[in-house]
Amino acid sequence: MERREKNKKKLSAQFADKETVQRLISVTDDMLKTLITMSSALLAIGVIFTDFVKSPLMRVIIILTFFIGLISSFLGVLPLNIRYNLEDAEELQNQEVRVFFRKRRHLWFGAAAMMLGFILIMIDLFIDVFSKNPA
């Protein structure tokens, strides 16, 4: 409990300005929506153009990484259904900070999943190129 109180004080000091937190939440929301669009497009491309990845197992893994990125981004955009006291300004500020950190966590996870998909595509392409032309 003592650690939790220290974290609350640290967060309150870090995000003392309410407008800053609201802007951060808005920017993070916009980034998550962009990530949803990109993940959807990459998932569709991965399903339609499956010829660029030769291994069926790698194809499934790549499609799953784009799908996980899409789901994570979608979960980050969804609102939380949490009850809190509107009269307590400090609790409201802490809640906004928690919402921001939750959205940021989903943003990083979705972006990491998308990046992993790209890395796996590149690895598969390099394996394909080097297996055809040994140096």
Short mmCIF file of C-alpha atoms in Angstrom, two decimals:
data_model
loop_
_atom_site.label_atom_id
_atom_site.label_comp_id
_atom_site.label_asym_id
_atom_site.label_seq_id
_atom_site.Cartn_x
_atom_site.Cartn_y
_atom_site.Cartn_z
CA MET A 1 0.00 0.00 0.00
CA GLU A 2 2.84 2.37 0.76
CA ARG A 3 4.25 1.85 -2.72
CA ARG A 4 0.87 2.57 -4.28
CA GLU A 5 0.59 5.85 -2.38
CA LYS A 6 4.08 6.89 -3.53
CA ASN A 7 3.10 6.11 -7.12
CA LYS A 8 -0.09 8.17 -6.78
CA LYS A 9 1.85 11.16 -5.48
CA LYS A 10 4.42 10.77 -8.23
CA LEU A 11 1.71 10.62 -10.91
CA SER A 12 -0.12 13.61 -9.46
CA ALA A 13 3.07 15.65 -9.46
CA GLN A 14 3.99 14.55 -12.97
CA PHE A 15 0.57 15.34 -14.44
CA ALA A 16 -0.52 18.30 -12.34
CA ASP A 17 -2.04 20.10 -15.31
CA LYS A 18 -5.45 18.62 -16.15
CA GLU A 19 -5.44 20.01 -19.70
CA THR A 20 -2.12 18.32 -20.42
CA VAL A 21 -3.53 14.94 -19.44
CA GLN A 22 -6.63 15.49 -21.55
CA ARG A 23 -4.49 16.45 -24.55
CA LEU A 24 -2.31 13.38 -24.04
CA ILE A 25 -5.41 11.18 -23.92
CA SER A 26 -6.73 12.81 -27.10
CA VAL A 27 -3.43 12.37 -28.96
CA THR A 28 -3.11 8.77 -27.79
CA ASP A 29 -6.68 8.09 -28.93
CA ASP A 30 -5.91 9.50 -32.38
CA MET A 31 -2.75 7.39 -32.60
CA LEU A 32 -4.69 4.27 -31.60
CA LYS A 33 -7.29 4.96 -34.30
CA THR A 34 -4.51 5.34 -36.86
CA LEU A 35 -2.98 2.09 -35.66
CA ILE A 36 -6.36 0.38 -36.07
CA THR A 37 -6.53 1.58 -39.67
CA MET A 38 -2.99 0.45 -40.43
CA SER A 39 -3.44 -2.93 -38.73
CA SER A 40 -6.68 -3.55 -40.61
CA ALA A 41 -5.02 -2.72 -43.92
CA LEU A 42 -2.00 -4.91 -43.18
CA LEU A 43 -4.23 -7.76 -42.06
CA ALA A 44 -6.22 -7.52 -45.29
CA ILE A 45 -3.03 -7.40 -47.36
CA GLY A 46 -1.66 -10.37 -45.44
CA VAL A 47 -4.79 -12.40 -46.10
CA ILE A 48 -5.15 -11.44 -49.77
CA PHE A 49 -1.51 -11.45 -50.87
CA THR A 50 -0.24 -14.60 -49.21
CA ASP A 51 2.28 -15.38 -51.96
CA PHE A 52 5.03 -13.18 -50.54
CA VAL A 53 5.51 -15.52 -47.55
CA LYS A 54 6.37 -19.07 -48.58
CA SER A 55 6.02 -20.93 -45.27
CA PRO A 56 2.41 -21.61 -44.24
CA LEU A 57 3.36 -21.51 -40.55
CA MET A 58 5.11 -18.14 -40.96
CA ARG A 59 2.09 -16.83 -42.87
CA VAL A 60 -0.23 -17.74 -40.00
CA ILE A 61 2.12 -16.18 -37.43
CA ILE A 62 2.40 -12.94 -39.42
CA ILE A 63 -1.36 -12.66 -39.82
CA LEU A 64 -1.78 -13.33 -36.09
CA THR A 65 0.68 -10.56 -35.17
CA PHE A 66 -1.25 -8.03 -37.27
CA PHE A 67 -4.51 -9.31 -35.75
CA ILE A 68 -3.12 -8.98 -32.21
CA GLY A 69 -2.03 -5.42 -33.01
CA LEU A 70 -5.53 -4.65 -34.27
CA ILE A 71 -7.20 -6.10 -31.16
CA SER A 72 -4.82 -4.28 -28.81
CA SER A 73 -5.44 -0.96 -30.56
CA PHE A 74 -9.18 -1.54 -30.50
CA LEU A 75 -9.10 -2.31 -26.76
CA GLY A 76 -7.15 0.90 -26.18
CA VAL A 77 -9.84 2.99 -27.85
CA LEU A 78 -12.68 1.45 -25.86
CA PRO A 79 -13.79 3.51 -22.86
CA LEU A 80 -13.46 2.17 -19.35
CA ASN A 81 -16.57 1.67 -17.28
CA ILE A 82 -15.24 2.74 -13.88
CA ARG A 83 -17.19 4.52 -11.17
CA TYR A 84 -15.52 7.35 -9.34
CA ASN A 85 -16.53 10.30 -7.27
CA LEU A 86 -16.97 13.39 -9.44
CA GLU A 87 -16.67 15.70 -6.45
CA ASP A 88 -13.15 14.54 -5.59
CA ALA A 89 -10.83 16.40 -7.98
CA GLU A 90 -7.75 14.39 -6.99
CA GLU A 91 -9.48 11.08 -7.68
CA LEU A 92 -10.71 12.38 -11.02
CA GLN A 93 -7.18 13.52 -11.96
CA ASN A 94 -5.74 10.13 -10.93
CA GLN A 95 -8.37 8.38 -13.02
CA GLU A 96 -7.47 10.45 -16.08
CA VAL A 97 -3.81 9.63 -15.61
CA ARG A 98 -4.64 5.91 -15.34
CA VAL A 99 -6.72 6.13 -18.52
CA PHE A 100 -3.78 7.75 -20.31
CA PHE A 101 -1.36 5.04 -19.15
CA ARG A 102 -3.80 2.31 -20.17
CA LYS A 103 -4.20 3.80 -23.63
CA ARG A 104 -0.43 4.24 -23.95
CA ARG A 105 0.15 0.61 -22.96
CA HIS A 106 -2.25 -0.59 -25.66
CA LEU A 107 -0.62 1.73 -28.18
CA TRP A 108 2.85 0.35 -27.48
CA PHE A 109 1.63 -3.25 -27.54
CA GLY A 110 -0.24 -2.77 -30.83
CA ALA A 111 2.74 -1.03 -32.43
CA ALA A 112 5.10 -3.75 -31.18
CA ALA A 113 2.86 -6.47 -32.64
CA MET A 114 2.77 -4.68 -35.98
CA MET A 115 6.55 -4.23 -35.94
CA LEU A 116 6.99 -7.92 -35.12
CA GLY A 117 4.88 -8.76 -38.16
CA PHE A 118 7.11 -6.62 -40.38
CA ILE A 119 10.26 -8.19 -38.89
CA LEU A 120 8.90 -11.68 -39.53
CA ILE A 121 8.13 -10.77 -43.15
CA MET A 122 11.66 -9.45 -43.60
CA ILE A 123 13.16 -12.59 -42.03
CA ASP A 124 11.11 -14.80 -44.32
CA LEU A 125 12.15 -12.76 -47.36
CA PHE A 126 15.83 -12.91 -46.38
CA ILE A 127 15.63 -16.66 -45.84
CA ASP A 128 13.99 -17.04 -49.24
CA VAL A 129 16.59 -14.86 -51.00
CA PHE A 130 19.61 -16.47 -49.35
CA SER A 131 18.35 -20.02 -49.80
CA LYS A 132 18.05 -19.47 -53.59
CA ASN A 133 21.43 -17.72 -54.01
CA PRO A 134 23.99 -19.13 -51.60
CA ALA A 135 27.04 -16.86 -51.45
#
